[in-house]
PDB file of C-alpha atoms in Angstrom:
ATOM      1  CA  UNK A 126       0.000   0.000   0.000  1.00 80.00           C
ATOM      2  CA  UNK A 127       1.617   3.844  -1.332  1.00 90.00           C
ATOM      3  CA  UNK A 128       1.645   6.114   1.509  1.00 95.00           C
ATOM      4  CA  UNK A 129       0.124   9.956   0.341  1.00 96.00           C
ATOM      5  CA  UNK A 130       1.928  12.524   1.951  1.00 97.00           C
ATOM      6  CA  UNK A 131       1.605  16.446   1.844  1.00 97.00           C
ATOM      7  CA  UNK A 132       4.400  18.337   3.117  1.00 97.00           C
ATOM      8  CA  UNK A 133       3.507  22.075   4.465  1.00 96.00           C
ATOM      9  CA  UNK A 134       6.333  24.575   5.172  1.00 93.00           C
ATOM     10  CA  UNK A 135       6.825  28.012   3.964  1.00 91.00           C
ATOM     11  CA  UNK A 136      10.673  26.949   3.324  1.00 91.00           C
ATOM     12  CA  UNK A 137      10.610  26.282  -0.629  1.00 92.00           C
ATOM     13  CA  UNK A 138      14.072  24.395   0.083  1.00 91.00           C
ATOM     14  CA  UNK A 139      12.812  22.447   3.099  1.00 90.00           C
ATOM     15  CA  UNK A 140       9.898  20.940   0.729  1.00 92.00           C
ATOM     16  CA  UNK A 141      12.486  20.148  -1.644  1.00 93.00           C
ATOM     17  CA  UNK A 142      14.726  18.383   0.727  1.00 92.00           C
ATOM     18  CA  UNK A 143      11.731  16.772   2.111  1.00 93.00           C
ATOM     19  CA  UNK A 144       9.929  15.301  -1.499  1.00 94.00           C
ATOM     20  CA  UNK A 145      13.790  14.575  -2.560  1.00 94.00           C
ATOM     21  CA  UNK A 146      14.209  11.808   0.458  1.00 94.00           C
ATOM     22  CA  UNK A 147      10.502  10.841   0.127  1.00 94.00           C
ATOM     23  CA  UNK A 148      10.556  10.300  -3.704  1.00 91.00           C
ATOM     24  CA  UNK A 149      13.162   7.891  -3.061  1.00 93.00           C
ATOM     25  CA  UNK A 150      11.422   5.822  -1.169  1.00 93.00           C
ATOM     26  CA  UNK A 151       9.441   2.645  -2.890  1.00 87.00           C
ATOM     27  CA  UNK A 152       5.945   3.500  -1.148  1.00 93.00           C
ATOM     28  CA  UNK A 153       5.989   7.163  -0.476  1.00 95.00           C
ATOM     29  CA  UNK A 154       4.639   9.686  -3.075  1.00 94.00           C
ATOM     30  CA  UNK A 155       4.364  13.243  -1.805  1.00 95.00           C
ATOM     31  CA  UNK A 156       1.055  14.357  -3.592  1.00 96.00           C
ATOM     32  CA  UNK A 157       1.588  17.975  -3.088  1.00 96.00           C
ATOM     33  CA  UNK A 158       2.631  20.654  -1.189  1.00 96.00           C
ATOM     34  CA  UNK A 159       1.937  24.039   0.767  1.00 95.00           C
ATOM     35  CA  UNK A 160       3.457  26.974   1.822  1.00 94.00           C
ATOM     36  CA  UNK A 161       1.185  27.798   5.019  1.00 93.00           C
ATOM     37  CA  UNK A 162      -1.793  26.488   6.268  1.00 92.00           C
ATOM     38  CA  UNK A 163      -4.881  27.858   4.722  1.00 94.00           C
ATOM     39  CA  UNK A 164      -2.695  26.294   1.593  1.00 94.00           C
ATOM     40  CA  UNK A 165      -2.666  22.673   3.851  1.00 94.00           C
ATOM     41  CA  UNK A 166      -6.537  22.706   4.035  1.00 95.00           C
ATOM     42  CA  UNK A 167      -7.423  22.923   0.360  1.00 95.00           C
ATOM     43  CA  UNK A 168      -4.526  20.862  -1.040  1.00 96.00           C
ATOM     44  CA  UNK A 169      -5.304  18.348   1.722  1.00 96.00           C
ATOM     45  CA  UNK A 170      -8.949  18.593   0.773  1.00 95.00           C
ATOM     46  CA  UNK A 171      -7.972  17.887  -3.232  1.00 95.00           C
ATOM     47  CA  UNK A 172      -5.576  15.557  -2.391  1.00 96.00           C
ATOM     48  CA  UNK A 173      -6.733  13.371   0.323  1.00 95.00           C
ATOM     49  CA  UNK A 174      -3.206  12.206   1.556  1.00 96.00           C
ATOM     50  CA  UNK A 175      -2.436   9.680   4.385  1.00 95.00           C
ATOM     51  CA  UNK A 176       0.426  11.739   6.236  1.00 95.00           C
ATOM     52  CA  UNK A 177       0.673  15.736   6.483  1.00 96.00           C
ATOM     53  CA  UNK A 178       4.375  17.031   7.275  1.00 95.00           C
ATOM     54  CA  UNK A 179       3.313  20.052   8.810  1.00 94.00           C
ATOM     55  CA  UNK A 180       5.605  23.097  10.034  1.00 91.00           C
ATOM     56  CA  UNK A 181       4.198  25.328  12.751  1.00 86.00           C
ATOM     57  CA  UNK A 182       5.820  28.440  12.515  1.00 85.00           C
ATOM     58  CA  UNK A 183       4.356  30.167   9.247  1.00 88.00           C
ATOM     59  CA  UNK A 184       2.528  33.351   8.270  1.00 85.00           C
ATOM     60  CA  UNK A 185      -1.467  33.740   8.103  1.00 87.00           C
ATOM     61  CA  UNK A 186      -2.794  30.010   9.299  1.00 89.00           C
ATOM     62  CA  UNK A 187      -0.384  29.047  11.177  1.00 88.00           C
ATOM     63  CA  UNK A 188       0.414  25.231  11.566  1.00 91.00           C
ATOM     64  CA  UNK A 189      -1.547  24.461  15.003  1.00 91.00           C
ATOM     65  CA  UNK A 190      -4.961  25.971  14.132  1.00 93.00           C
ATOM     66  CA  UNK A 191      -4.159  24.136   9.932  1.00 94.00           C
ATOM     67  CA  UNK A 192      -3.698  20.273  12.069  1.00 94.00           C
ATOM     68  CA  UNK A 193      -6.673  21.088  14.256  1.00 93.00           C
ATOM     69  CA  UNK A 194      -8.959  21.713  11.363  1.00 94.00           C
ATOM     70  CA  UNK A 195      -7.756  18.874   9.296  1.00 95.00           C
ATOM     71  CA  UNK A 196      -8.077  16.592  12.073  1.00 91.00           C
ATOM     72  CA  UNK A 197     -11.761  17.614  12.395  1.00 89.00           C
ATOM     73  CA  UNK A 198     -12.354  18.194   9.050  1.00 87.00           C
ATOM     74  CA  UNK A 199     -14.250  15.456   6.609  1.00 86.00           C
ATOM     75  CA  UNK A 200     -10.769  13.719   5.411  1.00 84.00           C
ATOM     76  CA  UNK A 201      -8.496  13.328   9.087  1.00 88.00           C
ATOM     77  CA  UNK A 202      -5.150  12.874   7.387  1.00 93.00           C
ATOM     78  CA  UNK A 203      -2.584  12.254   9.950  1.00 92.00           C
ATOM     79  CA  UNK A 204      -0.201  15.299  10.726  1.00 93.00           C
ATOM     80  CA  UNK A 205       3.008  14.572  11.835  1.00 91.00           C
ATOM     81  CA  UNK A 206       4.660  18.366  13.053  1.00 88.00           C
ATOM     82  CA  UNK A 207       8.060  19.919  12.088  1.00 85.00           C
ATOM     83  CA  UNK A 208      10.031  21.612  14.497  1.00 81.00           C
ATOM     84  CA  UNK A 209      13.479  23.071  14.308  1.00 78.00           C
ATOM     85  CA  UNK A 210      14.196  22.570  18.346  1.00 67.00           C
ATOM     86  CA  UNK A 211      12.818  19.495  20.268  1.00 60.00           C
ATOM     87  CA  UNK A 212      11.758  22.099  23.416  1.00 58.00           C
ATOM     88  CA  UNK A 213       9.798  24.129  21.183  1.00 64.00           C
ATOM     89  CA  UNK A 214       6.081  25.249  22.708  1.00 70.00           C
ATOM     90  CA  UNK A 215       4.083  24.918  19.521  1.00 76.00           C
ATOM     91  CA  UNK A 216       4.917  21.603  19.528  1.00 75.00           C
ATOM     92  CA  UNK A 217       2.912  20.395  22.610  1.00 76.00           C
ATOM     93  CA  UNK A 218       0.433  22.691  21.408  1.00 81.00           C
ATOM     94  CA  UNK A 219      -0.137  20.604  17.783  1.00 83.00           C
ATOM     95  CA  UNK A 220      -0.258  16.993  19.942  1.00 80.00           C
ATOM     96  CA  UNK A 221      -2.818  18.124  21.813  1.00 81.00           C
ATOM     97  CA  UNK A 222      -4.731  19.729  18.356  1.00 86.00           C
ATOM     98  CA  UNK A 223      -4.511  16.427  16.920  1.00 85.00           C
ATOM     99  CA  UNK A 224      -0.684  15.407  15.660  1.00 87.00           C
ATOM    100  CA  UNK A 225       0.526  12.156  16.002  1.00 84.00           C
ATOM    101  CA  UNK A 226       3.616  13.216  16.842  1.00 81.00           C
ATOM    102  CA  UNK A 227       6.407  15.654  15.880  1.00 82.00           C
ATOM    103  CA  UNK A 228      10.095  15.441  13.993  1.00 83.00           C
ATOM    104  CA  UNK A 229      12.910  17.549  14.247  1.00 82.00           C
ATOM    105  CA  UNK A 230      13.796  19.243  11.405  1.00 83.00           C
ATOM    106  CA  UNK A 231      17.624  18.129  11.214  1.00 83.00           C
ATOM    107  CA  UNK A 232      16.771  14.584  10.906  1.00 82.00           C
ATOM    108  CA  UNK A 233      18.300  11.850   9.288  1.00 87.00           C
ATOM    109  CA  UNK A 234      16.137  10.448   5.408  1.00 90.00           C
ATOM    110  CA  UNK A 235      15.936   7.463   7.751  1.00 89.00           C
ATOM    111  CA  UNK A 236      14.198   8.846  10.506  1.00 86.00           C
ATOM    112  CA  UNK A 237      12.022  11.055   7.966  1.00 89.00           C
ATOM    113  CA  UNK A 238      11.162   8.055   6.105  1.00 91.00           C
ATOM    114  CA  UNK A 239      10.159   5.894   9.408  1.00 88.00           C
ATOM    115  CA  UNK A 240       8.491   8.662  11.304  1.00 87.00           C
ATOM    116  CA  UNK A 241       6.161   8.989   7.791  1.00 91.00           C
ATOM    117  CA  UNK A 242       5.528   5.079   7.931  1.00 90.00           C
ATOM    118  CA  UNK A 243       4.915   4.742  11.647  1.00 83.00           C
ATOM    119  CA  UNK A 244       2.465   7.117  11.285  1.00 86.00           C
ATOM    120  CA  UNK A 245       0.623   6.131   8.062  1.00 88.00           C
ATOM    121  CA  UNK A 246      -0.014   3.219  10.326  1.00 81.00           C
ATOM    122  CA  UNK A 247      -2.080   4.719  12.819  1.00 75.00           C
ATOM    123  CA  UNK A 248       1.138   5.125  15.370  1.00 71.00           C
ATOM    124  CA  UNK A 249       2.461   8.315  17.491  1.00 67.00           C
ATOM    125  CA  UNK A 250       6.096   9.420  16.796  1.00 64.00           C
ATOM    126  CA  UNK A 251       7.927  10.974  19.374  1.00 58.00           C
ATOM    127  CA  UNK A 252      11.163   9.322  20.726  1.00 52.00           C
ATOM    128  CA  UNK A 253       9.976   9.119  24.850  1.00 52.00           C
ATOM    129  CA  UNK A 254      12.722  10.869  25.977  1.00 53.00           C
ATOM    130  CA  UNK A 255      12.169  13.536  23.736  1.00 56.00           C
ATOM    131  CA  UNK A 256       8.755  13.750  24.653  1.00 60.00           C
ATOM    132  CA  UNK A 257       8.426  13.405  28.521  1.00 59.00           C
ATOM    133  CA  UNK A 258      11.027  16.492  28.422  1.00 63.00           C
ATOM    134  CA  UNK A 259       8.866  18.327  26.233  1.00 63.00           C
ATOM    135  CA  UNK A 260       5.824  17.749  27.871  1.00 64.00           C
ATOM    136  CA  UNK A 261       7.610  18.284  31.363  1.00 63.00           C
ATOM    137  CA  UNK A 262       9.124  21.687  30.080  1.00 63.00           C
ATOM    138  CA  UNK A 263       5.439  23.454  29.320  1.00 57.00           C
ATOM    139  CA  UNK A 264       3.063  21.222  31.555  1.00 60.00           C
ATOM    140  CA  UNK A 265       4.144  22.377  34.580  1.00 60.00           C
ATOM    141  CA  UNK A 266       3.376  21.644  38.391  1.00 56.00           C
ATOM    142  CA  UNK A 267       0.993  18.756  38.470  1.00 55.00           C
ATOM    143  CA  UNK A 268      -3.034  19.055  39.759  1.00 57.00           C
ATOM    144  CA  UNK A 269      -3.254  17.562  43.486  1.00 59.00           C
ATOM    145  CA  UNK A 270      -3.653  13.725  43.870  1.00 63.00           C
ATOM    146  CA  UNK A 271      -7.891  14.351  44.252  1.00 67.00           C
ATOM    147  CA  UNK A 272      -8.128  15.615  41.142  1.00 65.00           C
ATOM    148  CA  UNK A 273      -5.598  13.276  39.302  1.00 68.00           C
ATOM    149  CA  UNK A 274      -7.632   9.935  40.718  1.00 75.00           C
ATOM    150  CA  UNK A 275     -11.113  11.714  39.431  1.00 83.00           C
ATOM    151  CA  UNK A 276      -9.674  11.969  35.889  1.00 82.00           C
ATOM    152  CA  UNK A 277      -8.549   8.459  36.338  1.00 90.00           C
ATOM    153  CA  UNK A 278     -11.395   6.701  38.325  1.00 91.00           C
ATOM    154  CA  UNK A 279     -12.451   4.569  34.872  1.00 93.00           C
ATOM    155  CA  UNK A 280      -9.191   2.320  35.298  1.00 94.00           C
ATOM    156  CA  UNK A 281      -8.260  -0.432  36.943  1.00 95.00           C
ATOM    157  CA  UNK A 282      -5.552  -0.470  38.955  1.00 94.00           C
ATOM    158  CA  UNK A 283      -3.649  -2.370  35.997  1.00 96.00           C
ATOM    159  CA  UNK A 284      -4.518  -0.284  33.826  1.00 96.00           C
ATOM    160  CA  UNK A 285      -3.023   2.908  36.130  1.00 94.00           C
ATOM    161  CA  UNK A 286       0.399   1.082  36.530  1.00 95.00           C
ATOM    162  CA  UNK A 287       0.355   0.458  32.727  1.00 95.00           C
ATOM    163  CA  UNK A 288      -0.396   4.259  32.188  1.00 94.00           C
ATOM    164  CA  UNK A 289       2.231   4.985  34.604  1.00 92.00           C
ATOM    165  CA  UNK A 290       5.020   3.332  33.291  1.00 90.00           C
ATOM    166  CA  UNK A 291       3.919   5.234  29.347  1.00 87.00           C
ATOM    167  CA  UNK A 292       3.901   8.378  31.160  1.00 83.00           C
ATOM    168  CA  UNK A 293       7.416   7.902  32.137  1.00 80.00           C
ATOM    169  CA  UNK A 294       8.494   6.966  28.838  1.00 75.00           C
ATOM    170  CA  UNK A 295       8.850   3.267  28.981  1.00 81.00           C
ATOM    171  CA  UNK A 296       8.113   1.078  25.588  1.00 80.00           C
ATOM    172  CA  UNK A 297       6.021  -1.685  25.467  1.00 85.00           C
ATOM    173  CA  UNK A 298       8.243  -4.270  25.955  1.00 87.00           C
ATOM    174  CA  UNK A 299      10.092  -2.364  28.965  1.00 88.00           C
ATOM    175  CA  UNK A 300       6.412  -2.132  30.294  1.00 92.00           C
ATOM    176  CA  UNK A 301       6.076  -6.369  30.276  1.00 93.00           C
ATOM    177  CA  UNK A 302       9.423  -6.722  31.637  1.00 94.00           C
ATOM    178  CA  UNK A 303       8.722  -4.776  34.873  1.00 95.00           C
ATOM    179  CA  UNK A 304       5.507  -5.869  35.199  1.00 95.00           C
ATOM    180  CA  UNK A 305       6.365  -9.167  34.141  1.00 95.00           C
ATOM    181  CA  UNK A 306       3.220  -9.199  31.492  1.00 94.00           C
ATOM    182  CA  UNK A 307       3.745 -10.166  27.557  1.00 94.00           C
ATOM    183  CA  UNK A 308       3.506  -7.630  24.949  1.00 90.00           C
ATOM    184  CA  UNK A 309      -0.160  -8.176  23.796  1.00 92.00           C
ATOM    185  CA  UNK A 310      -1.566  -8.315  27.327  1.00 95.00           C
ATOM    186  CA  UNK A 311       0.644  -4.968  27.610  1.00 93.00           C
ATOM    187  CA  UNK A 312      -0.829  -3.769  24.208  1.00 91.00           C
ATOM    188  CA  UNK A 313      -4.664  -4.969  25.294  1.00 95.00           C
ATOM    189  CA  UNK A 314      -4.427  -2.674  28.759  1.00 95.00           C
ATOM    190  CA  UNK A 315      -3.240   0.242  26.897  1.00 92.00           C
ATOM    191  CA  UNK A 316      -5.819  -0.144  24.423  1.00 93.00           C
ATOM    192  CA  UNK A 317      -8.310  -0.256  26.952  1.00 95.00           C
ATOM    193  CA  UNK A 318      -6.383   3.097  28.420  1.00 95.00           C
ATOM    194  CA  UNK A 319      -7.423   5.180  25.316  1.00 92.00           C
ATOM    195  CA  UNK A 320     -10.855   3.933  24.937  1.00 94.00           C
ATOM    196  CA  UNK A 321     -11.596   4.626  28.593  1.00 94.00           C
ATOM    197  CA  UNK A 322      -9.883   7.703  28.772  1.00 93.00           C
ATOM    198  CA  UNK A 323     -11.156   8.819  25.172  1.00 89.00           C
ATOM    199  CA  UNK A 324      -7.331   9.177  23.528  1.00 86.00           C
ATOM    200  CA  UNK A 325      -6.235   9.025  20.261  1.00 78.00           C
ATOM    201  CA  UNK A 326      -2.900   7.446  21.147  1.00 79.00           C
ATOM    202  CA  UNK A 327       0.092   6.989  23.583  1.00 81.00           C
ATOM    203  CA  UNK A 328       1.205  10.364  23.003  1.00 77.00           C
ATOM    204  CA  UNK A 329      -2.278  11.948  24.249  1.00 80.00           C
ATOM    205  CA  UNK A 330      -1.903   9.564  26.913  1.00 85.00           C
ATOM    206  CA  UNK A 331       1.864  11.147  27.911  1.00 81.00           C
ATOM    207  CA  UNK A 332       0.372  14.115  28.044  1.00 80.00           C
ATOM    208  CA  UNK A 333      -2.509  12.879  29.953  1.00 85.00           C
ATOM    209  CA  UNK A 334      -0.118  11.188  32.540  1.00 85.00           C
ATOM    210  CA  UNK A 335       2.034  14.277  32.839  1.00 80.00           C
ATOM    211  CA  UNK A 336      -1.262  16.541  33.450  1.00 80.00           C
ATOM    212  CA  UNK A 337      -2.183  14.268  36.347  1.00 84.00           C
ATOM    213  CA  UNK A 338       1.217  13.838  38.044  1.00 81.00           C
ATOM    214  CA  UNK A 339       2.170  10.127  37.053  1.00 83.00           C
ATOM    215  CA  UNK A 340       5.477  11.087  35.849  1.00 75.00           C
ATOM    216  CA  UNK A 341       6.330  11.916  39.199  1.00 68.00           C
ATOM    217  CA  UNK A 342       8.994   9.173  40.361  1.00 56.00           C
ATOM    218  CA  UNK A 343       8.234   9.473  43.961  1.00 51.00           C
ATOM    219  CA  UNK A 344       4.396   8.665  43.790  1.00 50.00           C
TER     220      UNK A 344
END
């Protein structure tokens, strides 16, 4: 199966760079482009493409308010967002409007070409690390413990410790190992985590974690 992507950035050489490494590719075809985001909408709209590449930083429609509407819109491509630093504050902003991750900028065709994949397949791209700073960084002081068990009263307490351990950046395998699970029963509980908690994916549920204090070690 081809993977349609659209790439969005107002840098004419960045889109370049971008279709060059994605052209190469045996599945990928980059079915257009834009240079800001009222641009994204429409060619999105014509084009119908699997993965949006979408910079944040651009003039008029900027790339936060462009994922939001696509991911609401009639056609919910999947928007992975382009940032030039990983501690960057639009970034947090475009997970929680709807991206299934973000890339830096500087990254290797490899990493381009996997991130575009991963999400094409319904997955969130952020490398943990990355991400638990990030969140950590803008997120602030966590809510008291009342209001963190209220937000997660729907779970068992399974299902917390699994959420836990994502919050703190642990893969799924990492996850079995310390709580001496397999991978699918690991997989089933945090499947069971989003539809309780009404998330579209781990990283909402990072955020989620973070925004009810379950990154913090001592707890």
């Amino acid at each position: 199966m081809r993977i349609r992507v659209v790439l969005v950035d107002d840098q004419t050489l960045v889109r370049t760079g971008f279709r060059l490494v994605l052209d190469a590719t045996g599945d990928i075809d980059v079915v257009g482009e834009a240079a800001d985001g009222a641009q994204a909408l429409d060619v999105v709209a014509r084009t119908r493409p699997d993965v949006v590449l979408m910079d944040v930083r651009m003039p008029g429609l900027d790339g936060i308010e462009a994922t939001r509407r696509i991911r609401t819109g009639p056609h919910p491509a999947r928007v992975l967002i382009l940032t030039t630093f990983d501690l960057d504050e639009y970034v947090l902003a475009g997970l929680r409007a709807g991206a299934s991750g973000f890339l830096l900028k500087d990254a290797l065709a490899a990493d381009l070409v996997s991130a575009v994949r991963v999400v094409a397949a319904g997955e969130a791209v952020a490398a943990p690390s990355v991400t638990r700073r990030l969140i950590a960084h803008y997120l602030g002081s966590t809510p008291p413990r009342a209001a963190a068990d209220r937000r997660l009263a729907a779970l068992t307490g399974r299902e917390r410790e699994v959420l836990t351990l994502v919050t703190r950046g642990l893969s799924n395998p990492e996850i079995a190992a310390t709580l001496v699970l397999s991978e699918s029963t690991v997989k089933t509980h945090l499947g069971r985590i989003l539809g309780k908690l009404d998330l579209r994916d781990r990283v909402q549920a990072v955020i989620l974690g973070y925004e009810c204090g379950l990154a913090d070690t001592t707890q």
